[in-house]
mmCIF file with all atom_site columns, C-alpha atoms and ligand atoms in Angstrom:
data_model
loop_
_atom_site.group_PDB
_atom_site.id
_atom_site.type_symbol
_atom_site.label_atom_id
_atom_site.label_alt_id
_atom_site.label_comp_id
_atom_site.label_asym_id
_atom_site.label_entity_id
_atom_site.label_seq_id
_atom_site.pdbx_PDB_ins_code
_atom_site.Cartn_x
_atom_site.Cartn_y
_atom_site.Cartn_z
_atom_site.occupancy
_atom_site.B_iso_or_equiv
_atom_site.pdbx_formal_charge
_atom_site.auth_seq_id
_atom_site.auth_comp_id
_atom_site.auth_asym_id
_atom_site.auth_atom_id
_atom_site.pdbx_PDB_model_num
ATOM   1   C  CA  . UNK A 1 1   ? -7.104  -15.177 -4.407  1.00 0.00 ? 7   UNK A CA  1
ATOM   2   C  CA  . UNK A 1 2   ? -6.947  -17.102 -1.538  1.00 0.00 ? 8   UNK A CA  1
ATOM   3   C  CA  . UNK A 1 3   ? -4.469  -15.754 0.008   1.00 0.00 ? 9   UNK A CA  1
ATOM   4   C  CA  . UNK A 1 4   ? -6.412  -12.908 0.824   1.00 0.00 ? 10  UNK A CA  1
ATOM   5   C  CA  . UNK A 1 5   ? -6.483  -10.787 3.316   1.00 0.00 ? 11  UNK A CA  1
ATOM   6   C  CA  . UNK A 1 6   ? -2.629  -10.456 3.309   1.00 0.00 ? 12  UNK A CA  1
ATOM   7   C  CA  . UNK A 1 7   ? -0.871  -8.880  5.711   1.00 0.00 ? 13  UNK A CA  1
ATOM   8   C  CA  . UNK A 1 8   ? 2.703   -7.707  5.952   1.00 0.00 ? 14  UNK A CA  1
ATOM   9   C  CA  . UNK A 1 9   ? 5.104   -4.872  7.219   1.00 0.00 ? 15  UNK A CA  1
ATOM   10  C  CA  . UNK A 1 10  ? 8.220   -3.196  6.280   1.00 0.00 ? 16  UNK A CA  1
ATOM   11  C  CA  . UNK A 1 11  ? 10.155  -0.558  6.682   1.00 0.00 ? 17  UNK A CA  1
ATOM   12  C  CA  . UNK A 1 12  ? 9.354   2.926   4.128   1.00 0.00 ? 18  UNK A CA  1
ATOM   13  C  CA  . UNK A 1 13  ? 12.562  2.934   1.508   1.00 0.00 ? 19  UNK A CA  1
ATOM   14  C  CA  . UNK A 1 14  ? 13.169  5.367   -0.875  1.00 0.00 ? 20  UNK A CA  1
ATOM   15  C  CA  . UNK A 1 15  ? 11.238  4.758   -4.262  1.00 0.00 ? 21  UNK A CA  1
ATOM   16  C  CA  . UNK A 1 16  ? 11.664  5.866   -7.825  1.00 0.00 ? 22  UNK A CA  1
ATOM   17  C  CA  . UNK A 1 17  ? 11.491  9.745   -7.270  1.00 0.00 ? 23  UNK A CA  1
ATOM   18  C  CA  . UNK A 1 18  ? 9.290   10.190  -9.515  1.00 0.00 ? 24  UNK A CA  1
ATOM   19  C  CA  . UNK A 1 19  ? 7.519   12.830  -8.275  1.00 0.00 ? 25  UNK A CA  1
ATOM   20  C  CA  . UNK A 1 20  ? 4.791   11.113  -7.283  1.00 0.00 ? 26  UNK A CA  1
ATOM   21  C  CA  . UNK A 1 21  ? 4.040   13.882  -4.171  1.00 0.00 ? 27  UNK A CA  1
ATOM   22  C  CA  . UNK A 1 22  ? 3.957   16.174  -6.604  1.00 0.00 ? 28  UNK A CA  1
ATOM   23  C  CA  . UNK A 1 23  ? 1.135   14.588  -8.407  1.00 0.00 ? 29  UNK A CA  1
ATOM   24  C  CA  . UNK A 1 24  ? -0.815  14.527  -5.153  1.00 0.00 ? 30  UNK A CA  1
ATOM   25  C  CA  . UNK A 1 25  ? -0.596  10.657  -4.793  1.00 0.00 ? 31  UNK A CA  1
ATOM   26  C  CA  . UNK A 1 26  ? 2.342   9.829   -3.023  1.00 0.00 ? 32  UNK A CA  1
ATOM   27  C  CA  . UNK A 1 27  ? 3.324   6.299   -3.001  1.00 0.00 ? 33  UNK A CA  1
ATOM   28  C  CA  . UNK A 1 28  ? 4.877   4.438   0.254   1.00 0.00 ? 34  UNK A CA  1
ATOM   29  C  CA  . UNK A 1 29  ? 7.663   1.803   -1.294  1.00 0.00 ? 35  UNK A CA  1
ATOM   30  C  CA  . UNK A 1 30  ? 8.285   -1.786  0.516   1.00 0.00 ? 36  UNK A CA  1
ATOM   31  C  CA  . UNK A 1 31  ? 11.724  -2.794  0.199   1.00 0.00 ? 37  UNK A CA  1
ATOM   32  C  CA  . UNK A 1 32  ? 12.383  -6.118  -1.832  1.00 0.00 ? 38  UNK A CA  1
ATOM   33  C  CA  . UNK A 1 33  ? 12.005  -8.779  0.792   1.00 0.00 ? 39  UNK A CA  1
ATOM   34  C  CA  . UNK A 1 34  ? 8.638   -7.679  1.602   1.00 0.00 ? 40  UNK A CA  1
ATOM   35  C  CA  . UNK A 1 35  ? 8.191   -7.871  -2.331  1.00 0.00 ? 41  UNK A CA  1
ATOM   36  C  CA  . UNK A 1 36  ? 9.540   -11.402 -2.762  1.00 0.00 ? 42  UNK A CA  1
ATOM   37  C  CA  . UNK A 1 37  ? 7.708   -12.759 0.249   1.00 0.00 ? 43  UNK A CA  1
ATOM   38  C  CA  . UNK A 1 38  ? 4.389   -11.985 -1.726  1.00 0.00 ? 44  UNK A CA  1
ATOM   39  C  CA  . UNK A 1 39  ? 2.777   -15.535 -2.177  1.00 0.00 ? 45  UNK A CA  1
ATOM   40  C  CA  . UNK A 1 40  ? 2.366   -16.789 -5.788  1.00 0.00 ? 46  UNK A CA  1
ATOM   41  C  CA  . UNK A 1 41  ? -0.944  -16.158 -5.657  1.00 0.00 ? 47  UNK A CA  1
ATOM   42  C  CA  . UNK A 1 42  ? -1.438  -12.359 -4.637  1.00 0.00 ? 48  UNK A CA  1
ATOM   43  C  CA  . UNK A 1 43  ? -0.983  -11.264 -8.563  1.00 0.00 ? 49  UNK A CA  1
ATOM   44  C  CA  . UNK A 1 44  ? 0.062   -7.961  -10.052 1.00 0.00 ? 50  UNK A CA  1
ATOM   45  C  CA  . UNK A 1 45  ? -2.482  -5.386  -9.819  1.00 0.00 ? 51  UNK A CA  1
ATOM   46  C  CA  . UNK A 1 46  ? -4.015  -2.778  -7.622  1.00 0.00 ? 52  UNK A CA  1
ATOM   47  C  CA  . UNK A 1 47  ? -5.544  -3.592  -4.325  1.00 0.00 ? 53  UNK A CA  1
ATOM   48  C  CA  . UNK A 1 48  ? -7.120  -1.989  -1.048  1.00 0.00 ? 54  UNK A CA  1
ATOM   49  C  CA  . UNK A 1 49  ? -6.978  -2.362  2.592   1.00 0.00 ? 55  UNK A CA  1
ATOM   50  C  CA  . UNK A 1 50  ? -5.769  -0.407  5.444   1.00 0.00 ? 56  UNK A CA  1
ATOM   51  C  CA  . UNK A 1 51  ? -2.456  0.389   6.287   1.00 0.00 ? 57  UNK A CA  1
ATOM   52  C  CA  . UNK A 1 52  ? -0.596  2.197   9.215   1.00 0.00 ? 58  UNK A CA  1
ATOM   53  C  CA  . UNK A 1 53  ? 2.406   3.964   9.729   1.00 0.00 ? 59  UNK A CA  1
ATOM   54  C  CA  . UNK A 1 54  ? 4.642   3.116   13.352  1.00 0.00 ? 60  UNK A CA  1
ATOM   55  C  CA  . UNK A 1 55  ? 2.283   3.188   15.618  1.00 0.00 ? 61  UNK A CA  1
ATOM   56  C  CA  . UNK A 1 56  ? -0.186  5.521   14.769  1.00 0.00 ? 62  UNK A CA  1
ATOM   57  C  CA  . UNK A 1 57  ? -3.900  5.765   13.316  1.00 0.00 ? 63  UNK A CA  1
ATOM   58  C  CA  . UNK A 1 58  ? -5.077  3.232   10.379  1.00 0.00 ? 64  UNK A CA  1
ATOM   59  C  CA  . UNK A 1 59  ? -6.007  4.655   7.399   1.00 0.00 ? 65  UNK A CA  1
ATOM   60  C  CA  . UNK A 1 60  ? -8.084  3.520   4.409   1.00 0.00 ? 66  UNK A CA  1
ATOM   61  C  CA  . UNK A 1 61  ? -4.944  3.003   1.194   1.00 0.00 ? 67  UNK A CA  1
ATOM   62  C  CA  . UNK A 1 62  ? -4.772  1.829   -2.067  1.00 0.00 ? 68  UNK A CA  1
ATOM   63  C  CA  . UNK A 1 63  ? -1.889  -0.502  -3.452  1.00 0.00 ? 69  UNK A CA  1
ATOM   64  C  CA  . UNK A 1 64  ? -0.107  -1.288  -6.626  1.00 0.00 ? 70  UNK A CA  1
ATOM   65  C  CA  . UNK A 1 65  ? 1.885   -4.115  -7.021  1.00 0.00 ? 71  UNK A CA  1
ATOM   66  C  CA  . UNK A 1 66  ? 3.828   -4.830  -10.200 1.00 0.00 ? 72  UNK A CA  1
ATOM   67  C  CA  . UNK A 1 67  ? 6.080   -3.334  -12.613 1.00 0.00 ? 73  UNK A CA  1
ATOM   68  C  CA  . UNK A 1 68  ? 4.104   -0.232  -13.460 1.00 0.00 ? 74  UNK A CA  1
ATOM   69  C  CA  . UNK A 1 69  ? 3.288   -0.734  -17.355 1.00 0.00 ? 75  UNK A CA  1
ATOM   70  C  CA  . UNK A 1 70  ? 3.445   3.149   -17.742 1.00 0.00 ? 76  UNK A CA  1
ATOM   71  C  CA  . UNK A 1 71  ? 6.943   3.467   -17.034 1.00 0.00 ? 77  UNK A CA  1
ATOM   72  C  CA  . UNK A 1 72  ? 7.953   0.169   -17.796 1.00 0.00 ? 78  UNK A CA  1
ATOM   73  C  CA  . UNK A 1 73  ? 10.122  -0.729  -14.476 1.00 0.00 ? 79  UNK A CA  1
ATOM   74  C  CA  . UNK A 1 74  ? 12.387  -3.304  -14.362 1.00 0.00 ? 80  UNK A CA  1
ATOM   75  C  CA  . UNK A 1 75  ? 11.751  -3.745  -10.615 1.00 0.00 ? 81  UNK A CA  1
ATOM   76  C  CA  . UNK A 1 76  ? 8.568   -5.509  -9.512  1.00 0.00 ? 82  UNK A CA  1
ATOM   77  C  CA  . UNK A 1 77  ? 7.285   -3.083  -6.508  1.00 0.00 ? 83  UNK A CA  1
ATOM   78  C  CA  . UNK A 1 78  ? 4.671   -2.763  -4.295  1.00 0.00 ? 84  UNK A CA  1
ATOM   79  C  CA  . UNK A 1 79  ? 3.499   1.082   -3.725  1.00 0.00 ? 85  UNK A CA  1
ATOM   80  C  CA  . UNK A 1 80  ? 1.072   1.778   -1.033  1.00 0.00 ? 86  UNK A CA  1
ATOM   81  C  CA  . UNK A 1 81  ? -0.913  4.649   -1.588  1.00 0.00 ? 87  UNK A CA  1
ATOM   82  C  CA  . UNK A 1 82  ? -2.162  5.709   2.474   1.00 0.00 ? 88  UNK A CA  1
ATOM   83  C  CA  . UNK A 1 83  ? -6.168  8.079   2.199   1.00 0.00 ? 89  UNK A CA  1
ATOM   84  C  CA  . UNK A 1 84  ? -5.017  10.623  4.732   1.00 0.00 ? 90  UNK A CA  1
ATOM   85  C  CA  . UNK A 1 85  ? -3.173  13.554  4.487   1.00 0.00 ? 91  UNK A CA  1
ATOM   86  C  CA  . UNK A 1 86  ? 0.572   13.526  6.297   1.00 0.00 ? 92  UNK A CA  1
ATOM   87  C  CA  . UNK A 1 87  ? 2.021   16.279  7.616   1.00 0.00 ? 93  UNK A CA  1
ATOM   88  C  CA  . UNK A 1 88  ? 5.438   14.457  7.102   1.00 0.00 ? 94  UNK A CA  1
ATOM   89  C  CA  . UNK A 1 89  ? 7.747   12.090  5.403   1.00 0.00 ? 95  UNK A CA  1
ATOM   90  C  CA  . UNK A 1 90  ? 7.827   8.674   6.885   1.00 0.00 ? 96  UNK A CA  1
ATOM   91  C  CA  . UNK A 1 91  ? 10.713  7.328   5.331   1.00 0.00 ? 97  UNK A CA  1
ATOM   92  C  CA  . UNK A 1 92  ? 12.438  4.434   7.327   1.00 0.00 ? 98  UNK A CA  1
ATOM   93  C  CA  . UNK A 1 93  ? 9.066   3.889   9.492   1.00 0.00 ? 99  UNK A CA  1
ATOM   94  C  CA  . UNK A 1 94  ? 7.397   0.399   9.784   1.00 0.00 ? 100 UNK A CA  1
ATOM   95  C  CA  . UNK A 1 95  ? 4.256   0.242   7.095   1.00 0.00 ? 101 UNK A CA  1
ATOM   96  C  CA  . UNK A 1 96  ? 2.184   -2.100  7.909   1.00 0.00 ? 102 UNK A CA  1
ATOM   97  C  CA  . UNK A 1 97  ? -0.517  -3.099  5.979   1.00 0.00 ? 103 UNK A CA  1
ATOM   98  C  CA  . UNK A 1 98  ? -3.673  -5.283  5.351   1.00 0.00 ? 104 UNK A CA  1
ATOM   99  C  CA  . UNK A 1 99  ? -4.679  -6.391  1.254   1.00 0.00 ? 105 UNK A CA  1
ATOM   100 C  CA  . UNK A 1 100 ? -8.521  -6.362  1.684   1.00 0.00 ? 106 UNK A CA  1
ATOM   101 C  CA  . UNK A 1 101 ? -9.578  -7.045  -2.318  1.00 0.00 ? 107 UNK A CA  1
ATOM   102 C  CA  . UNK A 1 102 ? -7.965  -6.723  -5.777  1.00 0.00 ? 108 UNK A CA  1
ATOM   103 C  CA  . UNK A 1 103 ? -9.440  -3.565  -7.935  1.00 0.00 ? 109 UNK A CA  1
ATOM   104 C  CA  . UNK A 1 104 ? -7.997  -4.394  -11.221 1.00 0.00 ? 110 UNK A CA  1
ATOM   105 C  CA  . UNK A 1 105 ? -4.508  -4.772  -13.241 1.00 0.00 ? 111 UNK A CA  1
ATOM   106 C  CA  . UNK A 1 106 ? -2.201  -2.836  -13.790 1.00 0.00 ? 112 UNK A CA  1
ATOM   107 C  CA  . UNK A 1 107 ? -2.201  -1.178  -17.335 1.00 0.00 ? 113 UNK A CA  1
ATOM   108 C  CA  . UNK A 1 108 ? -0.541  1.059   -19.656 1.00 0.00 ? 114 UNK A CA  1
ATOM   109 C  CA  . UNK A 1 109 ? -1.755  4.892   -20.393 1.00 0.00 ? 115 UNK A CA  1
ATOM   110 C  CA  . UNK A 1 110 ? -1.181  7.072   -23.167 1.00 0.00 ? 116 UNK A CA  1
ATOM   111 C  CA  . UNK A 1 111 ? -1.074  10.222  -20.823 1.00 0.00 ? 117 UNK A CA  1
ATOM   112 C  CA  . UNK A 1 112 ? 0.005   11.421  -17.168 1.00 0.00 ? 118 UNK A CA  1
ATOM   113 C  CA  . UNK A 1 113 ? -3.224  12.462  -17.195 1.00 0.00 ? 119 UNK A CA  1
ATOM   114 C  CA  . UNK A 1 114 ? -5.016  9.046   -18.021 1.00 0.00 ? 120 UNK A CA  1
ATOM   115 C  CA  . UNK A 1 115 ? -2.774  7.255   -15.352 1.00 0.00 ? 121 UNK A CA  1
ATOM   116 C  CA  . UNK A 1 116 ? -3.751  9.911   -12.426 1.00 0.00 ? 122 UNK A CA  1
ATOM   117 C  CA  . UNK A 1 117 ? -7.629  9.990   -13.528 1.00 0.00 ? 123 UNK A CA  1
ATOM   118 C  CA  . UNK A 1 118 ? -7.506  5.834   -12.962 1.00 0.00 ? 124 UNK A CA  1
ATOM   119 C  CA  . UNK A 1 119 ? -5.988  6.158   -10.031 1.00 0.00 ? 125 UNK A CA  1
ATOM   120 C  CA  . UNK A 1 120 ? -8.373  8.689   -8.763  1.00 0.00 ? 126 UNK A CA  1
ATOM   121 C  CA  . UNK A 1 121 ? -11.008 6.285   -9.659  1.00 0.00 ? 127 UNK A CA  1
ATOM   122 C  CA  . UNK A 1 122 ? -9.343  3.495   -7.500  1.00 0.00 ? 128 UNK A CA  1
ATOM   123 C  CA  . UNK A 1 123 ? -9.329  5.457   -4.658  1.00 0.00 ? 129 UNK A CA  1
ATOM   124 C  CA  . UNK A 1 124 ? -13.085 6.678   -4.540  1.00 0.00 ? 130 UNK A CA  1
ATOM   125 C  CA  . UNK A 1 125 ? -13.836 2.690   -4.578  1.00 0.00 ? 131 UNK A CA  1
ATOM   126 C  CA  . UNK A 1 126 ? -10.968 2.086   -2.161  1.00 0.00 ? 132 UNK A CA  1
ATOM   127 C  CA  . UNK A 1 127 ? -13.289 4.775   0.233   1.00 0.00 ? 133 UNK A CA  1
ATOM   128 C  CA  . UNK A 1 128 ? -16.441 2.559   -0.417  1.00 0.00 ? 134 UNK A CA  1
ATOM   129 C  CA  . UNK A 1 129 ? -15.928 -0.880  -0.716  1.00 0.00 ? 135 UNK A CA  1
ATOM   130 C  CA  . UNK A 1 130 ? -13.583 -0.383  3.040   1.00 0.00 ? 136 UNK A CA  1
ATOM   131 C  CA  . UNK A 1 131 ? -16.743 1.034   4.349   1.00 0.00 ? 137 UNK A CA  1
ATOM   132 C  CA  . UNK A 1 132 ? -18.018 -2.566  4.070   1.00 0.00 ? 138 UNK A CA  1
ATOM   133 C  CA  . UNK A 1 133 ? -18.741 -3.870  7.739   1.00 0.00 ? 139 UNK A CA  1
ATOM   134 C  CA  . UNK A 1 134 ? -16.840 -7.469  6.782   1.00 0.00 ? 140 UNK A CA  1
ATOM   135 C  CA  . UNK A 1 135 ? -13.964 -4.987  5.417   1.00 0.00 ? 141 UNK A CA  1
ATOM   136 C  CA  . UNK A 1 136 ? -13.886 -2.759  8.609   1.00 0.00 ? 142 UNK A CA  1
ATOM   137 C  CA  . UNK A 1 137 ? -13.420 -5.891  11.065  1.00 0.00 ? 143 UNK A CA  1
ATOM   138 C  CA  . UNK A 1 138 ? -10.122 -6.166  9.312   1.00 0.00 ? 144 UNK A CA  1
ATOM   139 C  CA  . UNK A 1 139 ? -9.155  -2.587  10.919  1.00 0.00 ? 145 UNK A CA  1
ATOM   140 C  CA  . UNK A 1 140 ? -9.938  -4.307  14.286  1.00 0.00 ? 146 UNK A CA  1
ATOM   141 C  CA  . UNK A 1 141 ? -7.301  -7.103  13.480  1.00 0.00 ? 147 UNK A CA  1
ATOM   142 C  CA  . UNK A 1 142 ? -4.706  -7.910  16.378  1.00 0.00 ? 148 UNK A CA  1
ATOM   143 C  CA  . UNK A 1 143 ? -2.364  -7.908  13.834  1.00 0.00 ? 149 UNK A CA  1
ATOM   144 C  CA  . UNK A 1 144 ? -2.606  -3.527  13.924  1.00 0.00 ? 150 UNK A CA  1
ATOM   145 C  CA  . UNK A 1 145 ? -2.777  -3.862  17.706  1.00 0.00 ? 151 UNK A CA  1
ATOM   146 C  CA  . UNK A 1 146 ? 0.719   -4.692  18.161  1.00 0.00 ? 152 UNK A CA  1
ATOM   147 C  CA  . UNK A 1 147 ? 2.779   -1.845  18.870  1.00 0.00 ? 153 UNK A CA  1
ATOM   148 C  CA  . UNK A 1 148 ? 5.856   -1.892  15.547  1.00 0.00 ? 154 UNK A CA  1
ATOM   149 C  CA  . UNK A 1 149 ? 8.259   -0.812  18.984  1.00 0.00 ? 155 UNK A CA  1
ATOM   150 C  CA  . UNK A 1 150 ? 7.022   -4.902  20.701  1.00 0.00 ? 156 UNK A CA  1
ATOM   151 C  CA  . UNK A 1 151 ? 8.278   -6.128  16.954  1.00 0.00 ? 157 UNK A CA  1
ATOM   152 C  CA  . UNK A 1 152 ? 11.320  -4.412  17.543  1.00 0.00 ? 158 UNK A CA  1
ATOM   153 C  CA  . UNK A 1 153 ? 12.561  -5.402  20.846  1.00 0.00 ? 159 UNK A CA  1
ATOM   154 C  CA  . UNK A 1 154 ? 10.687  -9.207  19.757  1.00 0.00 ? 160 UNK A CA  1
ATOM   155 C  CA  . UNK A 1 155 ? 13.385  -9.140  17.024  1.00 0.00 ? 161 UNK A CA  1
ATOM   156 C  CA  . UNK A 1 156 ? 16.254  -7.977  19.276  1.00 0.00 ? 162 UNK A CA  1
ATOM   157 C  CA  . UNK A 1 157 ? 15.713  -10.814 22.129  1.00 0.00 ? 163 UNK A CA  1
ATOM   158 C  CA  . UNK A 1 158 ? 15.670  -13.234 19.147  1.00 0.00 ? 164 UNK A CA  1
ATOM   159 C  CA  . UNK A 1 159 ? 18.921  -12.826 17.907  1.00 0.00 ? 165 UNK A CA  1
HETATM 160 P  P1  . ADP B 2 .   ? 9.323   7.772   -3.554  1.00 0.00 ? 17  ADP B P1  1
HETATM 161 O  O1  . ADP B 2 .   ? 9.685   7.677   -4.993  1.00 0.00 ? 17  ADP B O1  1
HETATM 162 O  O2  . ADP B 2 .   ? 10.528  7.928   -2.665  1.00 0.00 ? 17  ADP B O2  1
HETATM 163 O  O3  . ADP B 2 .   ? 8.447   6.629   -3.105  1.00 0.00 ? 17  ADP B O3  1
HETATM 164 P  P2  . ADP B 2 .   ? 6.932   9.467   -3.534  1.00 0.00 ? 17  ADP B P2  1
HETATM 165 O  O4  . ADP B 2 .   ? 6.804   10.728  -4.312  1.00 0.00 ? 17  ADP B O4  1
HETATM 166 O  O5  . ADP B 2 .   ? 6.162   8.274   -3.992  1.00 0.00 ? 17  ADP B O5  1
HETATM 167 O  O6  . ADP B 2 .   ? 8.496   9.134   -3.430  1.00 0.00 ? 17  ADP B O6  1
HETATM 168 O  O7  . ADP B 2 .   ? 6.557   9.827   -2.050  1.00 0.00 ? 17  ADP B O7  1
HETATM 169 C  C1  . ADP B 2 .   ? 6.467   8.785   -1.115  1.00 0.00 ? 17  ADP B C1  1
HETATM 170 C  C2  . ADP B 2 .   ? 6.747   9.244   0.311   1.00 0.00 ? 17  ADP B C2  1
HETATM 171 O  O8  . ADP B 2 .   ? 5.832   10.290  0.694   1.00 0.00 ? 17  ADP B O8  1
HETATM 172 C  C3  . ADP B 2 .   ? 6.493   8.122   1.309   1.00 0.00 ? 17  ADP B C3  1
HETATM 173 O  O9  . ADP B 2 .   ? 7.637   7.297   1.465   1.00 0.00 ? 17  ADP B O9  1
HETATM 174 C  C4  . ADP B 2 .   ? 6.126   8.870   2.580   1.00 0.00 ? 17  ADP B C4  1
HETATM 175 O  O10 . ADP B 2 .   ? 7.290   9.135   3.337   1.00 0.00 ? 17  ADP B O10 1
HETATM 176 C  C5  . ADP B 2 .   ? 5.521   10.187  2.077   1.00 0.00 ? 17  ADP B C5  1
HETATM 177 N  N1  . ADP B 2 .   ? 4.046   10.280  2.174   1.00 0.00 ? 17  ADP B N1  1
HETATM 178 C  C6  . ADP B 2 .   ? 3.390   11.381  2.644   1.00 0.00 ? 17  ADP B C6  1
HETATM 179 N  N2  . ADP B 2 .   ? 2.061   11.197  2.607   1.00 0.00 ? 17  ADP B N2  1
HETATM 180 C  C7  . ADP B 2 .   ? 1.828   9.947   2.095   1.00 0.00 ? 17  ADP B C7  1
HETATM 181 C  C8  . ADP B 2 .   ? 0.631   9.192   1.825   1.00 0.00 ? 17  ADP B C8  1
HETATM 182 N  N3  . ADP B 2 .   ? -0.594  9.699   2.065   1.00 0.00 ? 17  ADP B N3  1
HETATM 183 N  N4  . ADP B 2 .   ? 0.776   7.945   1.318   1.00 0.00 ? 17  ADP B N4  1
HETATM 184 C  C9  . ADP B 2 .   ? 2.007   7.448   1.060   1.00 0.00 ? 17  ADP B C9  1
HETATM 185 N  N5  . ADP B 2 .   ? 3.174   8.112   1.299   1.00 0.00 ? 17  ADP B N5  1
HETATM 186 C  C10 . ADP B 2 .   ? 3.105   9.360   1.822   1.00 0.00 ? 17  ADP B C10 1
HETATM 187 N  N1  . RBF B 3 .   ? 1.259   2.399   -12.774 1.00 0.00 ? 18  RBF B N1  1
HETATM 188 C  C1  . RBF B 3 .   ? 1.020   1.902   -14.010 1.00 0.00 ? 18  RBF B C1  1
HETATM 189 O  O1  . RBF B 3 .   ? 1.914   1.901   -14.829 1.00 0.00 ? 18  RBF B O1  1
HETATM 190 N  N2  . RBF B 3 .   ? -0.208  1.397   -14.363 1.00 0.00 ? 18  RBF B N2  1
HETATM 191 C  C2  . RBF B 3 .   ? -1.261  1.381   -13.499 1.00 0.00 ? 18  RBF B C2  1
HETATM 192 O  O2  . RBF B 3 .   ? -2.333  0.914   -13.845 1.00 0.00 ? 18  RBF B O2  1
HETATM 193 C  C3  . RBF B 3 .   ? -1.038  1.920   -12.164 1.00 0.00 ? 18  RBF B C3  1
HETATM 194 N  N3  . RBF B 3 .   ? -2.045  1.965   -11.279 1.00 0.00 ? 18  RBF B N3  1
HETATM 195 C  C4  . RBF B 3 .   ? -1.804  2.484   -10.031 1.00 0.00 ? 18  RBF B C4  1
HETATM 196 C  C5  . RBF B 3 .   ? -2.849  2.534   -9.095  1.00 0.00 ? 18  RBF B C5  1
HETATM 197 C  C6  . RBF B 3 .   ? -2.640  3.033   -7.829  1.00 0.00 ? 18  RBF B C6  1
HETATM 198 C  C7  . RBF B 3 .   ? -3.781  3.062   -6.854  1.00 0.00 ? 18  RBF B C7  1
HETATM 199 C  C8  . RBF B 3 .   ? -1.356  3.527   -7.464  1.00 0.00 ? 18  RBF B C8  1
HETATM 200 C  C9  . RBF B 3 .   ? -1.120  4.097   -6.088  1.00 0.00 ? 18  RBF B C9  1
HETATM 201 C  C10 . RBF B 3 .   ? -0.321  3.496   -8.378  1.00 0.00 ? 18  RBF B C10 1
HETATM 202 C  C11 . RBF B 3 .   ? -0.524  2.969   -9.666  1.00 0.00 ? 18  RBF B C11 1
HETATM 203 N  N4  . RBF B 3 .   ? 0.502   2.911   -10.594 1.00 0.00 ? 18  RBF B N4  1
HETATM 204 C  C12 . RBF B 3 .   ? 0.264   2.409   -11.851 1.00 0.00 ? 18  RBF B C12 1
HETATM 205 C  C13 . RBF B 3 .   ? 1.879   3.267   -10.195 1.00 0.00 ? 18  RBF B C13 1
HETATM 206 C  C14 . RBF B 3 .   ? 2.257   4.666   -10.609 1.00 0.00 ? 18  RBF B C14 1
HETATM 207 O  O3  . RBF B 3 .   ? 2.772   4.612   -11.905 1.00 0.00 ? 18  RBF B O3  1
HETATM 208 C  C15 . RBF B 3 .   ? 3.335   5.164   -9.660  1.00 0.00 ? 18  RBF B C15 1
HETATM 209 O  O4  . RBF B 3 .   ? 2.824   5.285   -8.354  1.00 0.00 ? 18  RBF B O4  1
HETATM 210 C  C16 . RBF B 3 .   ? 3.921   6.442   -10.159 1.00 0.00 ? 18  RBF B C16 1
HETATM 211 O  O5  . RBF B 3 .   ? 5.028   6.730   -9.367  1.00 0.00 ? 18  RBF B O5  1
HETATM 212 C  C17 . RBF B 3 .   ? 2.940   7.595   -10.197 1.00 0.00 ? 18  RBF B C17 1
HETATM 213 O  O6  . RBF B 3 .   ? 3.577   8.716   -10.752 1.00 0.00 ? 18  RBF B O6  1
HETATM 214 MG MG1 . MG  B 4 .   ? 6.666   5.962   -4.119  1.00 0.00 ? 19  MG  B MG1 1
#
């Protein structure tokens, strides 16, 4: 995939409720322009890379992009998945986000149970392959040094 590392940002929106919290992997949903501006090339699947809420720290996540197989969505999405534990909501905050490398595609499960297992398994090698040195230089990126509250006042002086 060449267009690898990808980055983009968005604002939080409200997903599919499906519980996902309440599963213990709590997904982060990009609206549909960030979904549409996706070039052809970045395909359906789940990826890693860092991501990073407002302002604050980066942290290590794990994406799926695509129409989740499992519950057969008519929506293509893309679901970040952050590796740190929030004390709070973020909903309506600027995600912004890094793809680092593709893990695998998405697929159908017979069982909850299958579905959470694989993603478990996607995050452990999330945790290792990021602890890559040429995959922690992307951390260091300018791209996370801009403060999401610059974008905001770079957007209102342009209109
Ligand atoms: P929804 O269907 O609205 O996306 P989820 O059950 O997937 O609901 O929960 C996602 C929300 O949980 C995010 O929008 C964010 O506000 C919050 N959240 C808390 N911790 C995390 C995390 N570690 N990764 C992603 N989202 C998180
Ligand atoms: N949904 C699928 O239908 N098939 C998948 O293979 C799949 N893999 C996922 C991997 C990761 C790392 C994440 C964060 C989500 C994945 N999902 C997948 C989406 C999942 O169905 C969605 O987040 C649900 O809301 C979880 O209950
Ligand atoms: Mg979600």
């Amino acid at each position: 995939m060449r267009s690898l590392p990808y980055f983009c940002r968005g604002p939080v929106i409200r997903g599919f409720g499906r519980g996902s919290k309440d599963l213990g992997i709590p997904t982060a949903n990009f609206p549909e322009s960030v979904v549409d501006s996706l070039p052809a090339d970045i395909s359906t699947g789940i990826y890693y890379g860092w991501a990073r809420v407002d302002n604050g720290d980066i942290h290590k996540m794990v994406m799926s992009i695509g129409w989740n197989p499992y519950y057969q969505n008519s929506k293509k999405s893309m679901e970040t998945h952050l590796i740190h534990k929030f004390k709070e909501d973020f909903y309506g905050q600027m995600l912004s986000v890094v793809l680092v490398g593709y893990i695998r595609p998405e697929r159908g499960f017979s069982s909850l149970e299958e579905l959470i297992t694989a993603i478990r398994s996607d995050i452990d090698e999330a945790r290792r392959y990021l602890d890559l040195p040429e995959h922690i230089k992307l951390k260091e990126d300018t791209f996370f040094r801009t403060s999401t509250s610059t974008i905001d006042k770079q957007i209102l002086n342009n209109h």
